[in-house]
Amino acid sequence: MLLDVITIFPEYLRALDVSLLGKARERGLLQVRVHDLRDWATGPHRSVDDTPYGGGPGMVMRPEPWAAALAAVLATGGLAGPGAAPAAREPGANPRLVVPTPSGKLFTQQTAAELAAEPWLVFACGRYEGIDARLVEVAAESLRVDELSIGDYVLAGGEAATLVIVEAVTRLLPGVVGNAVSVTDDSFAAGGMVGLLEGPVYTRPPEWAGRSVPAVLRAGDHAAVARWRREQALRRTAARRPDLIAQLDSGALSDRDRAALAGSDQPG
Ligand code: ADE
């Protein structure tokens, strides 16, 4: 997968050099290019923003530097060197443009899975009050554009949201996470316990601070472990995210599931 990120704070994206993502890049699973929007700013001050029409606080990013930056990135045709993803090399292949914004559609695990199937993503990190709305309108004439919010709070810019989205997407790429099963069992993952939060997890030592690891996890009965984990997931989800329980397909709940949700112990 090829990722292009356009920002006025390229150094903010240094986080992409470390950890899983850094390793995925070293192994050629992922290529990342970070671009400084100011390289496409003109005028004596190379300014990228201006006051909003209609008044109001803050500044709005001007469309011209963005359009020039996008044109330059698109002109690469997704060619990012010898390891470029084949689909991104096809003539005419266009990237999907992601614009993080608090007024976007909510980014979910499902969006992450959708984006993970793309060979080439471009992120446009807005700052201030956002980017002049005409930029997305024009971009959408030739590209698929997703304006995405990572949650109901306001960040100072799209960079942190881009890091969140990139991490959620790239860990779904084959070979990025060492243990592929751990990806499918996560909270919210499609597979494993769909739509439930993951329950508590434990490792050695078996006794610590006067507390024991639950005996069922140490007894080697895999079916009992799976049942216990599902019950824990159901209870935790009911306590912390009742909205997710309300979305569950009630036909998919067993009697045992219902008993866990009711907080009662299952006989046997
Ligand atoms: N930019 C500022 N706040 C944001 C949010 N919640 N999600 C995505 N991008 C943002």
Coordinates of C-alpha atoms and ligand atoms in Angstrom, one line a residue:
M1 CA 0.0 0.0 0.0
L2 CA 1.2 3.5 -0.8
L3 CA 0.3 6.4 1.5
D4 CA 0.8 10.1 0.7
V5 CA 0.2 12.6 3.5
I6 CA 0.0 16.3 2.8
T7 CA 0.4 18.5 5.8
I8 CA 1.9 21.8 7.0
F9 CA 3.6 19.8 9.9
P10 CA 5.5 17.0 8.1
E11 CA 7.4 16.3 11.4
Y12 CA 4.2 15.4 13.1
L13 CA 4.0 12.3 10.9
R14 CA 7.4 11.0 12.2
A15 CA 5.4 8.6 14.3
L16 CA 4.9 6.7 11.1
D17 CA 8.6 5.8 11.2
V18 CA 8.3 3.7 14.4
S19 CA 6.8 0.5 15.8
L20 CA 4.7 -1.8 13.6
L21 CA 4.4 0.8 10.8
G22 CA 8.1 1.5 10.7
K23 CA 8.7 -2.3 10.4
A24 CA 6.1 -2.6 7.7
R25 CA 7.8 0.1 5.8
E26 CA 11.2 -1.5 6.2
R27 CA 9.7 -4.8 4.9
G28 CA 8.2 -3.0 1.8
L29 CA 4.6 -3.7 2.8
L30 CA 4.0 -0.1 3.0
Q31 CA 5.4 3.1 1.5
V32 CA 4.8 6.5 3.0
R33 CA 5.5 9.9 1.5
V34 CA 4.9 13.0 3.6
H35 CA 4.6 16.3 1.7
D36 CA 4.8 19.8 3.1
L37 CA 1.8 21.8 1.8
R38 CA 3.9 25.0 1.9
D39 CA 6.0 23.7 -1.0
W40 CA 2.9 24.6 -3.1
A41 CA 2.1 27.9 -1.4
T42 CA 2.9 31.0 -3.4
G43 CA 3.2 34.7 -2.6
P44 CA 5.7 36.5 -0.4
H45 CA 4.6 34.8 2.8
R46 CA 3.8 31.4 1.4
S47 CA 0.6 31.6 3.4
V48 CA -1.9 28.7 3.1
D49 CA -4.8 30.3 5.0
D50 CA -7.1 33.3 5.0
T51 CA -10.0 34.7 6.9
P52 CA -13.4 33.0 6.5
Y53 CA -16.0 34.5 4.2
G54 CA -19.1 35.4 6.2
G55 CA -17.0 36.2 9.3
G56 CA -16.4 34.1 12.3
P57 CA -13.3 33.0 14.3
G58 CA -10.2 31.3 12.9
M59 CA -8.8 30.9 9.5
V60 CA -9.7 28.7 6.5
M61 CA -7.1 26.9 4.3
R62 CA -7.0 28.3 0.8
P63 CA -7.8 25.9 -2.0
E64 CA -5.0 26.7 -4.4
P65 CA -2.0 25.2 -2.6
W66 CA -4.1 22.1 -1.9
A67 CA -5.1 21.7 -5.5
A68 CA -1.4 22.1 -6.6
A69 CA -0.2 19.6 -4.0
L70 CA -2.8 17.1 -4.9
A71 CA -2.0 17.5 -8.6
A72 CA 1.6 16.9 -7.9
V73 CA 0.9 13.8 -5.9
L74 CA -1.5 12.4 -8.5
A75 CA 1.1 13.1 -11.2
T76 CA 3.4 10.5 -9.6
G77 CA 0.8 7.9 -10.7
G78 CA 1.4 6.2 -7.4
L79 CA 5.0 5.4 -8.4
A80 CA 7.0 5.4 -5.2
G81 CA 10.0 3.4 -6.1
P82 CA 10.8 -0.2 -6.9
G83 CA 8.5 -1.7 -4.2
A84 CA 5.4 0.2 -5.3
A85 CA 2.2 -1.8 -5.0
P86 CA 1.3 -3.2 -8.4
A87 CA -2.3 -1.8 -8.4
A88 CA -1.0 1.7 -7.7
R89 CA 1.3 1.4 -10.8
E90 CA -1.5 0.8 -13.3
P91 CA -1.9 3.7 -15.7
G92 CA -4.8 5.9 -14.7
A93 CA -5.0 4.3 -11.2
N94 CA -6.2 7.0 -8.9
P95 CA -5.9 7.1 -5.1
R96 CA -8.7 7.4 -2.6
L97 CA -8.5 10.8 -0.9
V98 CA -9.1 10.9 2.9
V99 CA -9.8 14.3 4.5
P100 CA -9.9 14.0 8.3
T101 CA -12.4 16.5 9.7
P102 CA -14.7 16.6 12.8
S103 CA -17.6 17.2 10.4
G104 CA -16.9 14.0 8.5
K105 CA -18.5 10.5 8.6
L106 CA -17.5 8.5 11.6
F107 CA -14.4 6.4 10.9
T108 CA -15.1 2.8 12.2
Q109 CA -13.4 -0.6 11.9
Q110 CA -15.6 -1.2 8.8
T111 CA -14.1 1.9 7.2
A112 CA -10.6 0.7 8.2
A113 CA -11.3 -2.6 6.4
E114 CA -12.6 -0.8 3.3
L115 CA -9.5 1.5 3.2
A116 CA -7.2 -1.5 3.8
A117 CA -8.3 -2.9 0.4
E118 CA -7.1 0.2 -1.5
P119 CA -3.6 0.2 -3.0
W120 CA -3.1 4.0 -2.7
L121 CA -4.5 6.5 -0.1
V122 CA -3.8 10.2 0.0
F123 CA -4.5 12.1 3.3
A124 CA -5.1 15.8 3.3
C125 CA -4.5 17.2 6.8
G126 CA -6.4 20.4 7.4
R127 CA -5.6 22.8 10.2
Y128 CA -7.5 25.9 11.5
E129 CA -11.2 25.9 10.7
G130 CA -10.6 23.5 7.8
I131 CA -10.1 23.6 4.0
D132 CA -12.1 25.7 1.6
A133 CA -15.1 23.5 0.7
R134 CA -14.5 23.8 -3.0
L135 CA -11.3 21.8 -2.7
V136 CA -13.2 18.6 -1.9
E137 CA -15.9 19.3 -4.4
V138 CA -13.3 19.6 -7.2
A139 CA -11.3 16.6 -6.0
A140 CA -14.5 14.5 -5.9
E141 CA -14.9 15.1 -9.7
S142 CA -12.0 12.8 -10.3
L143 CA -11.3 10.9 -7.1
R144 CA -13.2 9.0 -4.4
V145 CA -13.1 11.3 -1.4
D146 CA -13.9 10.4 2.2
E147 CA -14.3 13.1 4.8
L148 CA -13.8 11.2 8.0
S149 CA -14.1 12.0 11.7
I150 CA -12.4 9.8 14.3
G151 CA -14.8 10.8 17.0
D152 CA -17.0 13.5 18.5
Y153 CA -14.3 15.9 19.7
V154 CA -12.3 18.6 18.0
L155 CA -8.6 18.2 17.4
A156 CA -6.3 21.1 16.3
G157 CA -5.8 19.5 12.9
G158 CA -6.0 16.4 10.8
E159 CA -2.5 15.1 11.6
A160 CA -3.4 13.1 14.7
A161 CA -6.5 11.8 13.0
T162 CA -4.4 10.7 10.1
L163 CA -2.1 8.8 12.4
V164 CA -5.1 7.0 14.0
I165 CA -6.6 6.1 10.6
V166 CA -3.3 4.9 9.2
E167 CA -2.6 2.7 12.2
A168 CA -6.1 1.2 12.1
V169 CA -5.9 0.5 8.4
T170 CA -2.3 -0.7 8.0
R171 CA -2.5 -3.2 10.8
L172 CA -5.1 -5.0 8.7
L173 CA -2.7 -5.4 5.8
P174 CA -1.4 -9.0 5.4
G175 CA 1.9 -9.4 7.1
V176 CA 1.9 -6.2 9.1
V177 CA 0.7 -7.7 12.4
G178 CA 2.7 -10.8 13.4
N179 CA -0.2 -12.8 14.6
A180 CA -3.1 -12.5 12.1
V181 CA -5.6 -14.0 14.5
S182 CA -5.1 -11.2 17.0
V183 CA -6.4 -8.8 14.4
T184 CA -9.6 -10.6 13.9
D185 CA -10.4 -11.1 17.6
D186 CA -10.1 -7.4 18.5
S187 CA -13.0 -5.4 19.8
F188 CA -15.0 -4.3 16.8
A189 CA -13.3 -6.7 14.4
A190 CA -15.5 -8.5 11.9
G191 CA -14.7 -12.0 12.9
G192 CA -14.3 -13.3 16.4
M193 CA -16.8 -11.5 18.6
V194 CA -18.4 -9.1 16.2
G195 CA -19.5 -5.9 17.7
L196 CA -18.4 -6.6 21.2
L197 CA -15.6 -5.1 23.3
E198 CA -12.8 -7.5 24.1
G199 CA -12.8 -8.8 27.7
P200 CA -9.9 -8.7 30.2
V201 CA -6.6 -10.4 29.3
Y202 CA -3.9 -11.9 31.5
T203 CA -0.3 -13.1 31.3
R204 CA 2.2 -14.4 33.8
P205 CA 2.6 -14.4 36.8
P206 CA -0.5 -16.5 37.7
E207 CA -0.6 -14.8 41.1
W208 CA 0.1 -11.1 41.4
A209 CA -0.8 -8.4 44.0
G210 CA -3.0 -11.0 45.8
R211 CA -5.0 -11.6 42.6
S212 CA -5.2 -14.8 40.6
V213 CA -5.6 -15.3 36.8
P214 CA -9.1 -16.8 36.4
A215 CA -8.8 -20.6 36.7
V216 CA -10.7 -21.3 33.5
L217 CA -7.8 -19.7 31.5
R218 CA -5.3 -22.0 33.0
A219 CA -7.2 -25.3 32.8
G220 CA -6.6 -26.0 29.1
D221 CA -10.3 -26.5 28.1
H222 CA -10.5 -24.4 24.9
A223 CA -14.2 -24.6 24.6
A224 CA -14.6 -23.4 28.2
V225 CA -12.1 -20.5 27.5
A226 CA -14.1 -19.4 24.4
R227 CA -17.3 -19.4 26.4
W228 CA -15.8 -17.5 29.3
R229 CA -14.3 -14.9 26.9
R230 CA -17.6 -14.4 25.2
E231 CA -19.4 -13.9 28.5
Q232 CA -16.8 -11.4 29.6
A233 CA -17.1 -9.6 26.3
L234 CA -20.9 -9.4 26.6
R235 CA -20.8 -8.2 30.2
R236 CA -18.1 -5.6 29.5
T237 CA -19.9 -4.3 26.4
A238 CA -23.2 -4.1 28.3
A239 CA -21.5 -2.1 31.1
R240 CA -19.4 0.2 29.0
R241 CA -21.2 0.4 25.6
P242 CA -24.9 -0.3 25.9
D243 CA -25.3 1.3 22.5
L244 CA -23.4 -1.7 21.0
I245 CA -25.6 -4.2 22.7
A246 CA -28.6 -2.5 21.3
Q247 CA -27.1 -3.0 17.8
L248 CA -26.5 -6.7 18.2
D249 CA -28.6 -9.0 16.2
S250 CA -30.7 -10.6 18.9
G251 CA -31.2 -13.7 16.8
A252 CA -27.4 -14.3 17.1
L253 CA -27.6 -14.4 20.9
S254 CA -27.7 -17.8 22.6
D255 CA -29.5 -18.5 25.9
R256 CA -26.1 -18.5 27.5
D257 CA -25.3 -15.1 26.0
R258 CA -28.6 -13.7 27.4
A259 CA -27.8 -15.1 30.8
A260 CA -24.4 -13.4 30.7
L261 CA -26.1 -10.1 29.7
A262 CA -28.5 -10.5 32.6
G263 CA -25.5 -10.9 34.8
S264 CA -26.7 -14.3 36.0
D265 CA -24.5 -17.5 36.2
Q266 CA -25.1 -20.2 33.6
P267 CA -25.9 -23.6 35.2
G268 CA -23.4 -26.3 34.3
Ligands
ADE1 N1 -9.7 17.2 12.8 C1 -10.1 17.9 13.9 N2 -10.9 17.1 14.7 C2 -11.0 15.9 14.0 C3 -11.7 14.7 14.3 N3 -12.4 14.5 15.4 N4 -11.6 13.7 13.4 C4 -10.9 13.9 12.3 N5 -10.3 15.0 12.0 C5 -10.3 16.0 12.8

